[in-house]
JSON list of C-alpha atoms in Angstrom, two decimals:
[
{"chain": "A", "resi": 1, "resn": "MET", "atom": "CA", "xyz": [39.57, -6.82, 106.59]},
{"chain": "A", "resi": 2, "resn": "LYS", "atom": "CA", "xyz": [36.46, -8.97, 106.09]},
{"chain": "A", "resi": 3, "resn": "ARG", "atom": "CA", "xyz": [35.44, -6.85, 103.09]},
{"chain": "A", "resi": 4, "resn": "ILE", "atom": "CA", "xyz": [38.73, -7.23, 101.25]},
{"chain": "A", "resi": 5, "resn": "ILE", "atom": "CA", "xyz": [40.05, -10.63, 102.28]},
{"chain": "A", "resi": 6, "resn": "GLN", "atom": "CA", "xyz": [38.06, -12.66, 99.74]},
{"chain": "A", "resi": 7, "resn": "PRO", "atom": "CA", "xyz": [39.02, -10.49, 96.72]},
{"chain": "A", "resi": 8, "resn": "ALA", "atom": "CA", "xyz": [42.60, -10.49, 98.03]},
{"chain": "A", "resi": 9, "resn": "LEU", "atom": "CA", "xyz": [42.57, -14.27, 98.26]},
{"chain": "A", "resi": 10, "resn": "LEU", "atom": "CA", "xyz": [41.37, -14.66, 94.68]},
{"chain": "A", "resi": 11, "resn": "LEU", "atom": "CA", "xyz": [44.03, -12.27, 93.36]},
{"chain": "A", "resi": 12, "resn": "ALA", "atom": "CA", "xyz": [46.75, -13.96, 95.43]},
{"chain": "A", "resi": 13, "resn": "THR", "atom": "CA", "xyz": [45.64, -17.40, 94.25]},
{"chain": "A", "resi": 14, "resn": "LEU", "atom": "CA", "xyz": [45.69, -16.35, 90.60]},
{"chain": "A", "resi": 15, "resn": "ALA", "atom": "CA", "xyz": [49.18, -14.90, 91.08]},
{"chain": "A", "resi": 16, "resn": "PHE", "atom": "CA", "xyz": [50.24, -18.14, 92.77]},
{"chain": "A", "resi": 17, "resn": "ALA", "atom": "CA", "xyz": [48.96, -20.20, 89.84]},
{"chain": "A", "resi": 18, "resn": "VAL", "atom": "CA", "xyz": [50.71, -18.17, 87.13]},
{"chain": "A", "resi": 19, "resn": "ALA", "atom": "CA", "xyz": [53.97, -17.58, 89.03]},
{"chain": "A", "resi": 20, "resn": "PRO", "atom": "CA", "xyz": [55.70, -20.74, 87.66]},
{"chain": "A", "resi": 21, "resn": "ALA", "atom": "CA", "xyz": [55.43, -19.30, 84.14]},
{"chain": "A", "resi": 22, "resn": "PHE", "atom": "CA", "xyz": [57.55, -16.33, 85.18]},
{"chain": "A", "resi": 23, "resn": "THR", "atom": "CA", "xyz": [60.16, -18.06, 87.33]},
{"chain": "A", "resi": 24, "resn": "PRO", "atom": "CA", "xyz": [63.08, -20.35, 86.44]},
{"chain": "A", "resi": 25, "resn": "SER", "atom": "CA", "xyz": [62.36, -24.06, 86.11]},
{"chain": "A", "resi": 26, "resn": "PHE", "atom": "CA", "xyz": [62.82, -25.79, 89.46]},
{"chain": "A", "resi": 27, "resn": "ARG", "atom": "CA", "xyz": [63.66, -29.50, 89.75]},
{"chain": "A", "resi": 28, "resn": "GLY", "atom": "CA", "xyz": [64.87, -29.52, 93.32]},
{"chain": "A", "resi": 29, "resn": "TYR", "atom": "CA", "xyz": [67.57, -27.67, 95.20]},
{"chain": "A", "resi": 30, "resn": "ASP", "atom": "CA", "xyz": [70.88, -27.46, 93.34]},
{"chain": "A", "resi": 31, "resn": "PRO", "atom": "CA", "xyz": [73.25, -30.00, 94.98]},
{"chain": "A", "resi": 32, "resn": "ALA", "atom": "CA", "xyz": [76.15, -27.62, 94.33]},
{"chain": "A", "resi": 33, "resn": "THR", "atom": "CA", "xyz": [74.76, -25.23, 96.96]},
{"chain": "A", "resi": 34, "resn": "PHE", "atom": "CA", "xyz": [75.36, -27.77, 99.76]},
{"chain": "A", "resi": 35, "resn": "PRO", "atom": "CA", "xyz": [78.55, -28.89, 101.53]},
{"chain": "A", "resi": 36, "resn": "VAL", "atom": "CA", "xyz": [77.47, -32.53, 101.02]},
{"chain": "A", "resi": 37, "resn": "GLN", "atom": "CA", "xyz": [76.42, -32.91, 97.40]},
{"chain": "A", "resi": 38, "resn": "ILE", "atom": "CA", "xyz": [73.68, -35.52, 96.89]},
{"chain": "A", "resi": 39, "resn": "ALA", "atom": "CA", "xyz": [72.56, -35.76, 93.28]},
{"chain": "A", "resi": 40, "resn": "GLN", "atom": "CA", "xyz": [69.31, -37.58, 94.05]},
{"chain": "A", "resi": 41, "resn": "PRO", "atom": "CA", "xyz": [68.14, -37.10, 97.67]},
{"chain": "A", "resi": 42, "resn": "SER", "atom": "CA", "xyz": [66.26, -40.17, 98.85]},
{"chain": "A", "resi": 43, "resn": "VAL", "atom": "CA", "xyz": [63.50, -38.13, 100.47]},
{"chain": "A", "resi": 44, "resn": "GLN", "atom": "CA", "xyz": [62.53, -36.48, 97.18]},
{"chain": "A", "resi": 45, "resn": "PRO", "atom": "CA", "xyz": [59.52, -37.92, 95.28]},
{"chain": "A", "resi": 46, "resn": "ALA", "atom": "CA", "xyz": [59.61, -38.93, 91.62]},
{"chain": "A", "resi": 47, "resn": "GLY", "atom": "CA", "xyz": [59.00, -36.11, 89.17]},
{"chain": "A", "resi": 48, "resn": "TYR", "atom": "CA", "xyz": [55.53, -37.27, 88.15]},
{"chain": "A", "resi": 49, "resn": "ALA", "atom": "CA", "xyz": [54.24, -36.64, 91.70]},
{"chain": "A", "resi": 50, "resn": "PHE", "atom": "CA", "xyz": [54.61, -32.89, 91.21]},
{"chain": "A", "resi": 51, "resn": "ALA", "atom": "CA", "xyz": [51.90, -32.99, 88.52]},
{"chain": "A", "resi": 52, "resn": "ILE", "atom": "CA", "xyz": [49.45, -32.68, 91.40]},
{"chain": "A", "resi": 53, "resn": "TRP", "atom": "CA", "xyz": [50.18, -28.95, 91.38]},
{"chain": "A", "resi": 54, "resn": "GLY", "atom": "CA", "xyz": [47.91, -28.54, 88.34]},
{"chain": "A", "resi": 55, "resn": "LEU", "atom": "CA", "xyz": [44.96, -29.87, 90.31]},
{"chain": "A", "resi": 56, "resn": "ILE", "atom": "CA", "xyz": [45.93, -27.84, 93.39]},
{"chain": "A", "resi": 57, "resn": "TYR", "atom": "CA", "xyz": [46.03, -24.58, 91.43]},
{"chain": "A", "resi": 58, "resn": "LEU", "atom": "CA", "xyz": [42.68, -25.20, 89.73]},
{"chain": "A", "resi": 59, "resn": "TRP", "atom": "CA", "xyz": [40.96, -26.27, 92.93]},
{"chain": "A", "resi": 60, "resn": "LEU", "atom": "CA", "xyz": [42.28, -23.30, 94.91]},
{"chain": "A", "resi": 61, "resn": "ILE", "atom": "CA", "xyz": [41.11, -20.91, 92.18]},
{"chain": "A", "resi": 62, "resn": "ALA", "atom": "CA", "xyz": [37.68, -22.57, 92.23]},
{"chain": "A", "resi": 63, "resn": "HIS", "atom": "CA", "xyz": [37.60, -22.21, 96.02]},
{"chain": "A", "resi": 64, "resn": "ALA", "atom": "CA", "xyz": [38.54, -18.53, 95.98]},
{"chain": "A", "resi": 65, "resn": "GLY", "atom": "CA", "xyz": [36.26, -17.71, 93.05]},
{"chain": "A", "resi": 66, "resn": "PHE", "atom": "CA", "xyz": [33.25, -19.54, 94.47]},
{"chain": "A", "resi": 67, "resn": "GLY", "atom": "CA", "xyz": [33.81, -17.95, 97.86]},
{"chain": "A", "resi": 68, "resn": "LEU", "atom": "CA", "xyz": [33.94, -14.45, 96.39]},
{"chain": "A", "resi": 69, "resn": "ILE", "atom": "CA", "xyz": [31.02, -14.83, 93.97]},
{"chain": "A", "resi": 70, "resn": "LYS", "atom": "CA", "xyz": [28.64, -17.16, 95.79]},
{"chain": "A", "resi": 71, "resn": "ARG", "atom": "CA", "xyz": [29.68, -16.92, 99.45]},
{"chain": "A", "resi": 72, "resn": "ARG", "atom": "CA", "xyz": [30.78, -13.31, 99.84]},
{"chain": "A", "resi": 73, "resn": "GLY", "atom": "CA", "xyz": [30.86, -12.48, 103.54]},
{"chain": "A", "resi": 74, "resn": "ASP", "atom": "CA", "xyz": [30.13, -16.07, 104.61]},
{"chain": "A", "resi": 75, "resn": "ALA", "atom": "CA", "xyz": [31.98, -16.76, 107.86]},
{"chain": "A", "resi": 76, "resn": "ALA", "atom": "CA", "xyz": [32.83, -20.30, 106.74]},
{"chain": "A", "resi": 77, "resn": "PHE", "atom": "CA", "xyz": [34.84, -18.92, 103.81]},
{"chain": "A", "resi": 78, "resn": "ILE", "atom": "CA", "xyz": [36.25, -15.91, 105.63]},
{"chain": "A", "resi": 79, "resn": "ARG", "atom": "CA", "xyz": [37.59, -17.96, 108.55]},
{"chain": "A", "resi": 80, "resn": "PRO", "atom": "CA", "xyz": [40.43, -19.69, 106.62]},
{"chain": "A", "resi": 81, "resn": "ALA", "atom": "CA", "xyz": [40.95, -16.89, 104.08]},
{"chain": "A", "resi": 82, "resn": "LEU", "atom": "CA", "xyz": [43.67, -14.84, 105.79]},
{"chain": "A", "resi": 83, "resn": "ALA", "atom": "CA", "xyz": [45.91, -17.82, 106.56]},
{"chain": "A", "resi": 84, "resn": "LEU", "atom": "CA", "xyz": [45.40, -19.19, 103.05]},
{"chain": "A", "resi": 85, "resn": "THR", "atom": "CA", "xyz": [46.22, -15.81, 101.52]},
{"chain": "A", "resi": 86, "resn": "VAL", "atom": "CA", "xyz": [49.48, -15.66, 103.47]},
{"chain": "A", "resi": 87, "resn": "SER", "atom": "CA", "xyz": [50.35, -19.16, 102.31]},
{"chain": "A", "resi": 88, "resn": "VAL", "atom": "CA", "xyz": [49.70, -18.60, 98.61]},
{"chain": "A", "resi": 89, "resn": "LEU", "atom": "CA", "xyz": [51.45, -15.22, 98.64]},
{"chain": "A", "resi": 90, "resn": "LEU", "atom": "CA", "xyz": [54.55, -16.95, 99.99]},
{"chain": "A", "resi": 91, "resn": "GLY", "atom": "CA", "xyz": [54.04, -19.61, 97.34]},
{"chain": "A", "resi": 92, "resn": "THR", "atom": "CA", "xyz": [54.03, -16.95, 94.64]},
{"chain": "A", "resi": 93, "resn": "VAL", "atom": "CA", "xyz": [57.65, -16.04, 95.39]},
{"chain": "A", "resi": 94, "resn": "TRP", "atom": "CA", "xyz": [58.80, -19.45, 96.63]},
{"chain": "A", "resi": 95, "resn": "LEU", "atom": "CA", "xyz": [60.18, -20.74, 93.32]},
{"chain": "A", "resi": 96, "resn": "ALA", "atom": "CA", "xyz": [62.25, -17.61, 92.85]},
{"chain": "A", "resi": 97, "resn": "ILE", "atom": "CA", "xyz": [63.71, -18.09, 96.34]},
{"chain": "A", "resi": 98, "resn": "ALA", "atom": "CA", "xyz": [64.28, -21.83, 95.95]},
{"chain": "A", "resi": 99, "resn": "VAL", "atom": "CA", "xyz": [66.51, -21.64, 92.88]},
{"chain": "A", "resi": 100, "resn": "ALA", "atom": "CA", "xyz": [68.96, -19.37, 94.71]},
{"chain": "A", "resi": 101, "resn": "ALA", "atom": "CA", "xyz": [68.64, -19.86, 98.47]},
{"chain": "A", "resi": 102, "resn": "PRO", "atom": "CA", "xyz": [67.68, -23.32, 99.81]},
{"chain": "A", "resi": 103, "resn": "ILE", "atom": "CA", "xyz": [67.60, -22.43, 103.51]},
{"chain": "A", "resi": 104, "resn": "PRO", "atom": "CA", "xyz": [65.27, -19.40, 103.18]},
{"chain": "A", "resi": 105, "resn": "ALA", "atom": "CA", "xyz": [63.17, -21.50, 100.80]},
{"chain": "A", "resi": 106, "resn": "ALA", "atom": "CA", "xyz": [62.96, -24.30, 103.37]},
{"chain": "A", "resi": 107, "resn": "VAL", "atom": "CA", "xyz": [61.84, -21.84, 106.05]},
{"chain": "A", "resi": 108, "resn": "ALA", "atom": "CA", "xyz": [59.30, -20.31, 103.67]},
{"chain": "A", "resi": 109, "resn": "ILE", "atom": "CA", "xyz": [57.73, -23.64, 102.73]},
{"chain": "A", "resi": 110, "resn": "VAL", "atom": "CA", "xyz": [57.40, -24.60, 106.40]},
{"chain": "A", "resi": 111, "resn": "VAL", "atom": "CA", "xyz": [55.49, -21.34, 106.97]},
{"chain": "A", "resi": 112, "resn": "MET", "atom": "CA", "xyz": [53.41, -22.06, 103.86]},
{"chain": "A", "resi": 113, "resn": "ALA", "atom": "CA", "xyz": [52.58, -25.50, 105.23]},
{"chain": "A", "resi": 114, "resn": "ALA", "atom": "CA", "xyz": [51.76, -24.22, 108.71]},
{"chain": "A", "resi": 115, "resn": "THR", "atom": "CA", "xyz": [49.39, -21.54, 107.40]},
{"chain": "A", "resi": 116, "resn": "ALA", "atom": "CA", "xyz": [47.79, -23.96, 104.92]},
{"chain": "A", "resi": 117, "resn": "ILE", "atom": "CA", "xyz": [47.22, -26.56, 107.65]},
{"chain": "A", "resi": 118, "resn": "TYR", "atom": "CA", "xyz": [45.73, -23.90, 109.91]},
{"chain": "A", "resi": 119, "resn": "ALA", "atom": "CA", "xyz": [43.40, -22.76, 107.13]},
{"chain": "A", "resi": 120, "resn": "TYR", "atom": "CA", "xyz": [42.33, -26.35, 106.53]},
{"chain": "A", "resi": 121, "resn": "LEU", "atom": "CA", "xyz": [41.67, -27.07, 110.19]},
{"chain": "A", "resi": 122, "resn": "VAL", "atom": "CA", "xyz": [39.55, -23.95, 110.74]},
{"chain": "A", "resi": 123, "resn": "ALA", "atom": "CA", "xyz": [37.51, -24.55, 107.58]},
{"chain": "A", "resi": 124, "resn": "ASP", "atom": "CA", "xyz": [34.04, -26.01, 107.98]},
{"chain": "A", "resi": 125, "resn": "PRO", "atom": "CA", "xyz": [34.34, -29.71, 107.03]},
{"chain": "A", "resi": 126, "resn": "VAL", "atom": "CA", "xyz": [30.69, -30.01, 105.99]},
{"chain": "A", "resi": 127, "resn": "GLN", "atom": "CA", "xyz": [29.49, -26.82, 104.29]},
{"chain": "A", "resi": 128, "resn": "ASP", "atom": "CA", "xyz": [30.33, -26.74, 100.56]},
{"chain": "A", "resi": 129, "resn": "ARG", "atom": "CA", "xyz": [32.92, -29.40, 101.36]},
{"chain": "A", "resi": 130, "resn": "TRP", "atom": "CA", "xyz": [34.18, -29.92, 97.80]},
{"chain": "A", "resi": 131, "resn": "LEU", "atom": "CA", "xyz": [34.78, -26.20, 97.32]},
{"chain": "A", "resi": 132, "resn": "LEU", "atom": "CA", "xyz": [35.83, -25.34, 100.88]},
{"chain": "A", "resi": 133, "resn": "ALA", "atom": "CA", "xyz": [37.50, -28.14, 102.83]},
{"chain": "A", "resi": 134, "resn": "ALA", "atom": "CA", "xyz": [38.60, -30.27, 99.86]},
{"chain": "A", "resi": 135, "resn": "PRO", "atom": "CA", "xyz": [40.84, -27.74, 98.05]},
{"chain": "A", "resi": 136, "resn": "LEU", "atom": "CA", "xyz": [42.39, -26.74, 101.36]},
{"chain": "A", "resi": 137, "resn": "ALA", "atom": "CA", "xyz": [42.93, -30.43, 102.16]},
{"chain": "A", "resi": 138, "resn": "ILE", "atom": "CA", "xyz": [44.87, -31.20, 98.99]},
{"chain": "A", "resi": 139, "resn": "TYR", "atom": "CA", "xyz": [46.96, -28.03, 99.34]},
{"chain": "A", "resi": 140, "resn": "ALA", "atom": "CA", "xyz": [47.70, -28.62, 103.03]},
{"chain": "A", "resi": 141, "resn": "GLY", "atom": "CA", "xyz": [48.41, -32.29, 102.40]},
{"chain": "A", "resi": 142, "resn": "TRP", "atom": "CA", "xyz": [50.92, -31.65, 99.67]},
{"chain": "A", "resi": 143, "resn": "LEU", "atom": "CA", "xyz": [52.66, -28.93, 101.67]},
{"chain": "A", "resi": 144, "resn": "THR", "atom": "CA", "xyz": [52.83, -31.20, 104.73]},
{"chain": "A", "resi": 145, "resn": "ALA", "atom": "CA", "xyz": [54.87, -33.61, 102.64]},
{"chain": "A", "resi": 146, "resn": "ALA", "atom": "CA", "xyz": [56.76, -30.97, 100.65]},
{"chain": "A", "resi": 147, "resn": "SER", "atom": "CA", "xyz": [57.95, -29.09, 103.72]},
{"chain": "A", "resi": 148, "resn": "ALA", "atom": "CA", "xyz": [59.34, -32.34, 105.15]},
{"chain": "A", "resi": 149, "resn": "VAL", "atom": "CA", "xyz": [61.04, -33.15, 101.84]},
{"chain": "A", "resi": 150, "resn": "SER", "atom": "CA", "xyz": [62.60, -29.70, 101.75]},
{"chain": "A", "resi": 151, "resn": "THR", "atom": "CA", "xyz": [63.81, -30.03, 105.34]},
{"chain": "A", "resi": 152, "resn": "GLY", "atom": "CA", "xyz": [65.17, -33.51, 104.67]},
{"chain": "A", "resi": 153, "resn": "VAL", "atom": "CA", "xyz": [67.20, -32.29, 101.70]},
{"chain": "A", "resi": 154, "resn": "ILE", "atom": "CA", "xyz": [68.65, -29.47, 103.82]},
{"chain": "A", "resi": 155, "resn": "ILE", "atom": "CA", "xyz": [69.50, -31.83, 106.71]},
{"chain": "A", "resi": 156, "resn": "ALA", "atom": "CA", "xyz": [71.29, -34.27, 104.41]},
{"chain": "A", "resi": 157, "resn": "GLY", "atom": "CA", "xyz": [72.91, -31.55, 102.30]},
{"chain": "A", "resi": 158, "resn": "TYR", "atom": "CA", "xyz": [74.51, -29.96, 105.35]},
{"chain": "A", "resi": 159, "resn": "GLY", "atom": "CA", "xyz": [75.65, -33.30, 106.73]},
{"chain": "A", "resi": 160, "resn": "ILE", "atom": "CA", "xyz": [73.48, -33.12, 109.84]},
{"chain": "A", "resi": 161, "resn": "LEU", "atom": "CA", "xyz": [72.23, -36.63, 109.08]},
{"chain": "A", "resi": 162, "resn": "PRO", "atom": "CA", "xyz": [73.11, -39.10, 106.32]},
{"chain": "A", "resi": 163, "resn": "ASP", "atom": "CA", "xyz": [70.81, -39.11, 103.31]},
{"chain": "A", "resi": 164, "resn": "THR", "atom": "CA", "xyz": [68.95, -42.29, 104.25]},
{"chain": "A", "resi": 165, "resn": "THR", "atom": "CA", "xyz": [68.56, -41.31, 107.90]},
{"chain": "A", "resi": 166, "resn": "ALA", "atom": "CA", "xyz": [67.26, -37.87, 106.94]},
{"chain": "A", "resi": 167, "resn": "ALA", "atom": "CA", "xyz": [64.71, -39.45, 104.60]},
{"chain": "A", "resi": 168, "resn": "LEU", "atom": "CA", "xyz": [63.52, -41.89, 107.26]},
{"chain": "A", "resi": 169, "resn": "ALA", "atom": "CA", "xyz": [63.26, -39.14, 109.87]},
{"chain": "A", "resi": 170, "resn": "MET", "atom": "CA", "xyz": [61.18, -36.95, 107.58]},
{"chain": "A", "resi": 171, "resn": "LEU", "atom": "CA", "xyz": [58.94, -39.87, 106.61]},
{"chain": "A", "resi": 172, "resn": "GLY", "atom": "CA", "xyz": [58.30, -40.49, 110.29]},
{"chain": "A", "resi": 173, "resn": "LEU", "atom": "CA", "xyz": [57.58, -36.81, 110.91]},
{"chain": "A", "resi": 174, "resn": "VAL", "atom": "CA", "xyz": [55.15, -36.63, 107.99]},
{"chain": "A", "resi": 175, "resn": "LEU", "atom": "CA", "xyz": [53.26, -39.68, 109.22]},
{"chain": "A", "resi": 176, "resn": "VAL", "atom": "CA", "xyz": [52.95, -38.36, 112.78]},
{"chain": "A", "resi": 177, "resn": "VAL", "atom": "CA", "xyz": [51.66, -34.97, 111.64]},
{"chain": "A", "resi": 178, "resn": "ALA", "atom": "CA", "xyz": [49.45, -36.31, 108.85]},
{"chain": "A", "resi": 179, "resn": "ILE", "atom": "CA", "xyz": [47.82, -39.02, 110.95]},
{"chain": "A", "resi": 180, "resn": "ALA", "atom": "CA", "xyz": [46.98, -36.50, 113.66]},
{"chain": "A", "resi": 181, "resn": "ILE", "atom": "CA", "xyz": [45.42, -34.14, 111.11]},
{"chain": "A", "resi": 182, "resn": "GLN", "atom": "CA", "xyz": [43.52, -36.90, 109.33]},
{"chain": "A", "resi": 183, "resn": "ILE", "atom": "CA", "xyz": [42.03, -38.15, 112.60]},
{"chain": "A", "resi": 184, "resn": "LYS", "atom": "CA", "xyz": [41.00, -34.59, 113.43]},
{"chain": "A", "resi": 185, "resn": "ARG", "atom": "CA", "xyz": [39.23, -34.24, 110.06]},
{"chain": "A", "resi": 186, "resn": "PRO", "atom": "CA", "xyz": [37.96, -37.78, 109.31]},
{"chain": "A", "resi": 187, "resn": "ARG", "atom": "CA", "xyz": [35.22, -36.59, 106.95]},
{"chain": "A", "resi": 188, "resn": "MET", "atom": "CA", "xyz": [37.76, -35.41, 104.37]},
{"chain": "A", "resi": 189, "resn": "PRO", "atom": "CA", "xyz": [39.86, -38.20, 102.81]},
{"chain": "A", "resi": 190, "resn": "ILE", "atom": "CA", "xyz": [41.52, -35.82, 100.33]},
{"chain": "A", "resi": 191, "resn": "TYR", "atom": "CA", "xyz": [44.17, -34.81, 102.87]},
{"chain": "A", "resi": 192, "resn": "GLY", "atom": "CA", "xyz": [45.21, -38.38, 103.60]},
{"chain": "A", "resi": 193, "resn": "ALA", "atom": "CA", "xyz": [45.05, -39.35, 99.92]},
{"chain": "A", "resi": 194, "resn": "THR", "atom": "CA", "xyz": [47.41, -36.49, 99.07]},
{"chain": "A", "resi": 195, "resn": "ILE", "atom": "CA", "xyz": [49.90, -37.67, 101.68]},
{"chain": "A", "resi": 196, "resn": "VAL", "atom": "CA", "xyz": [49.71, -41.18, 100.19]},
{"chain": "A", "resi": 197, "resn": "TRP", "atom": "CA", "xyz": [50.33, -39.73, 96.71]},
{"chain": "A", "resi": 198, "resn": "ALA", "atom": "CA", "xyz": [53.44, -37.91, 97.92]},
{"chain": "A", "resi": 199, "resn": "ILE", "atom": "CA", "xyz": [54.84, -40.91, 99.79]},
{"chain": "A", "resi": 200, "resn": "VAL", "atom": "CA", "xyz": [54.25, -43.26, 96.86]},
{"chain": "A", "resi": 201, "resn": "GLY", "atom": "CA", "xyz": [56.29, -40.79, 94.81]},
{"chain": "A", "resi": 202, "resn": "ILE", "atom": "CA", "xyz": [59.17, -41.41, 97.23]},
{"chain": "A", "resi": 203, "resn": "VAL", "atom": "CA", "xyz": [58.70, -45.18, 96.82]},
{"chain": "A", "resi": 204, "resn": "VAL", "atom": "CA", "xyz": [58.94, -44.85, 93.04]},
{"chain": "A", "resi": 205, "resn": "LYS", "atom": "CA", "xyz": [62.00, -42.59, 93.21]},
{"chain": "A", "resi": 206, "resn": "SER", "atom": "CA", "xyz": [63.88, -44.77, 95.72]},
{"chain": "A", "resi": 207, "resn": "TRP", "atom": "CA", "xyz": [62.94, -48.15, 94.28]},
{"chain": "A", "resi": 208, "resn": "GLY", "atom": "CA", "xyz": [66.09, -49.77, 92.95]},
{"chain": "A", "resi": 209, "resn": "SER", "atom": "CA", "xyz": [68.39, -47.12, 94.43]},
{"chain": "A", "resi": 210, "resn": "ASN", "atom": "CA", "xyz": [67.65, -47.10, 98.17]},
{"chain": "A", "resi": 211, "resn": "ALA", "atom": "CA", "xyz": [65.74, -50.16, 99.34]},
{"chain": "A", "resi": 212, "resn": "THR", "atom": "CA", "xyz": [65.60, -48.99, 102.96]},
{"chain": "A", "resi": 213, "resn": "VAL", "atom": "CA", "xyz": [63.81, -45.76, 102.08]},
{"chain": "A", "resi": 214, "resn": "ALA", "atom": "CA", "xyz": [61.65, -47.44, 99.43]},
{"chain": "A", "resi": 215, "resn": "TYR", "atom": "CA", "xyz": [60.30, -50.10, 101.79]},
{"chain": "A", "resi": 216, "resn": "ALA", "atom": "CA", "xyz": [59.88, -47.63, 104.66]},
{"chain": "A", "resi": 217, "resn": "ALA", "atom": "CA", "xyz": [57.96, -45.27, 102.38]},
{"chain": "A", "resi": 218, "resn": "LEU", "atom": "CA", "xyz": [55.82, -48.14, 101.09]},
{"chain": "A", "resi": 219, "resn": "ALA", "atom": "CA", "xyz": [54.95, -49.08, 104.67]},
{"chain": "A", "resi": 220, "resn": "GLY", "atom": "CA", "xyz": [54.20, -45.44, 105.43]},
{"chain": "A", "resi": 221, "resn": "ALA", "atom": "CA", "xyz": [51.88, -45.14, 102.43]},
{"chain": "A", "resi": 222, "resn": "VAL", "atom": "CA", "xyz": [49.98, -48.26, 103.51]},
{"chain": "A", "resi": 223, "resn": "ILE", "atom": "CA", "xyz": [49.66, -46.97, 107.08]},
{"chain": "A", "resi": 224, "resn": "MET", "atom": "CA", "xyz": [48.43, -43.57, 105.89]},
{"chain": "A", "resi": 225, "resn": "ALA", "atom": "CA", "xyz": [45.93, -45.14, 103.51]},
{"chain": "A", "resi": 226, "resn": "CYS", "atom": "CA", "xyz": [44.59, -47.38, 106.27]},
{"chain": "A", "resi": 227, "resn": "VAL", "atom": "CA", "xyz": [44.25, -44.49, 108.72]},
{"chain": "A", "resi": 228, "resn": "THR", "atom": "CA", "xyz": [42.42, -42.42, 106.10]},
{"chain": "A", "resi": 229, "resn": "LEU", "atom": "CA", "xyz": [39.99, -45.21, 105.22]},
{"chain": "A", "resi": 230, "resn": "VAL", "atom": "CA", "xyz": [39.39, -46.33, 108.80]},
{"chain": "A", "resi": 231, "resn": "SER", "atom": "CA", "xyz": [38.82, -42.79, 110.08]},
{"chain": "A", "resi": 232, "resn": "LEU", "atom": "CA", "xyz": [36.43, -42.07, 107.20]},
{"chain": "A", "resi": 233, "resn": "ARG", "atom": "CA", "xyz": [34.55, -45.33, 107.68]},
{"chain": "A", "resi": 234, "resn": "GLY", "atom": "CA", "xyz": [34.32, -44.80, 111.41]},
{"chain": "A", "resi": 235, "resn": "ARG", "atom": "CA", "xyz": [32.97, -41.29, 110.92]},
{"chain": "A", "resi": 236, "resn": "ILE", "atom": "CA", "xyz": [30.41, -42.40, 108.34]},
{"chain": "A", "resi": 237, "resn": "SER", "atom": "CA", "xyz": [29.18, -45.36, 110.40]}
]
């Protein structure tokens, strides 16, 4: 396994990056697939926030390529490789699932997030940090938020909770998980910054349409930014 996992990760990451070109355009789950149709779920970030995927793809490719070429067999790169490979392989087919089946897609993105977070937490936070921990941090951070968004849309779409309540619950969940992870890895602000980026996207989307969610998300973004900066400063000092 150790001999093939790094080449497998690079191939899987490349497939992950090109998959959107071969799958239908995805702008969120189709409201028509839910019993309660919500045209604009409050938990969903503004469209611009998804542009972060370009950086995620490039950074993950750099991570996998550098690991294979310059750190072949290095335990620091092998340790997170299997979990990351599982995550990006799921990501390769996720868009195809999401356009047709929201519930399986929601389950899949939770698994993607869990494996990405695991990969990030077992990665060495010091060695080659901008090509090891950093790309895993941005990927895990975005999936932490995205899995909660996906779950929130499902919860509201099936009438388990009202739209606003579902959004607030998922914001709270994201903050609890993200703060715990950021405190555990204080040297790497990229994770916390990615969470802030995602939450600010919710602020922008909800501003003017759902003040409760907008202000709650704004408060959450401030809290996450403060935790990230304070944990980093405390670690440095």
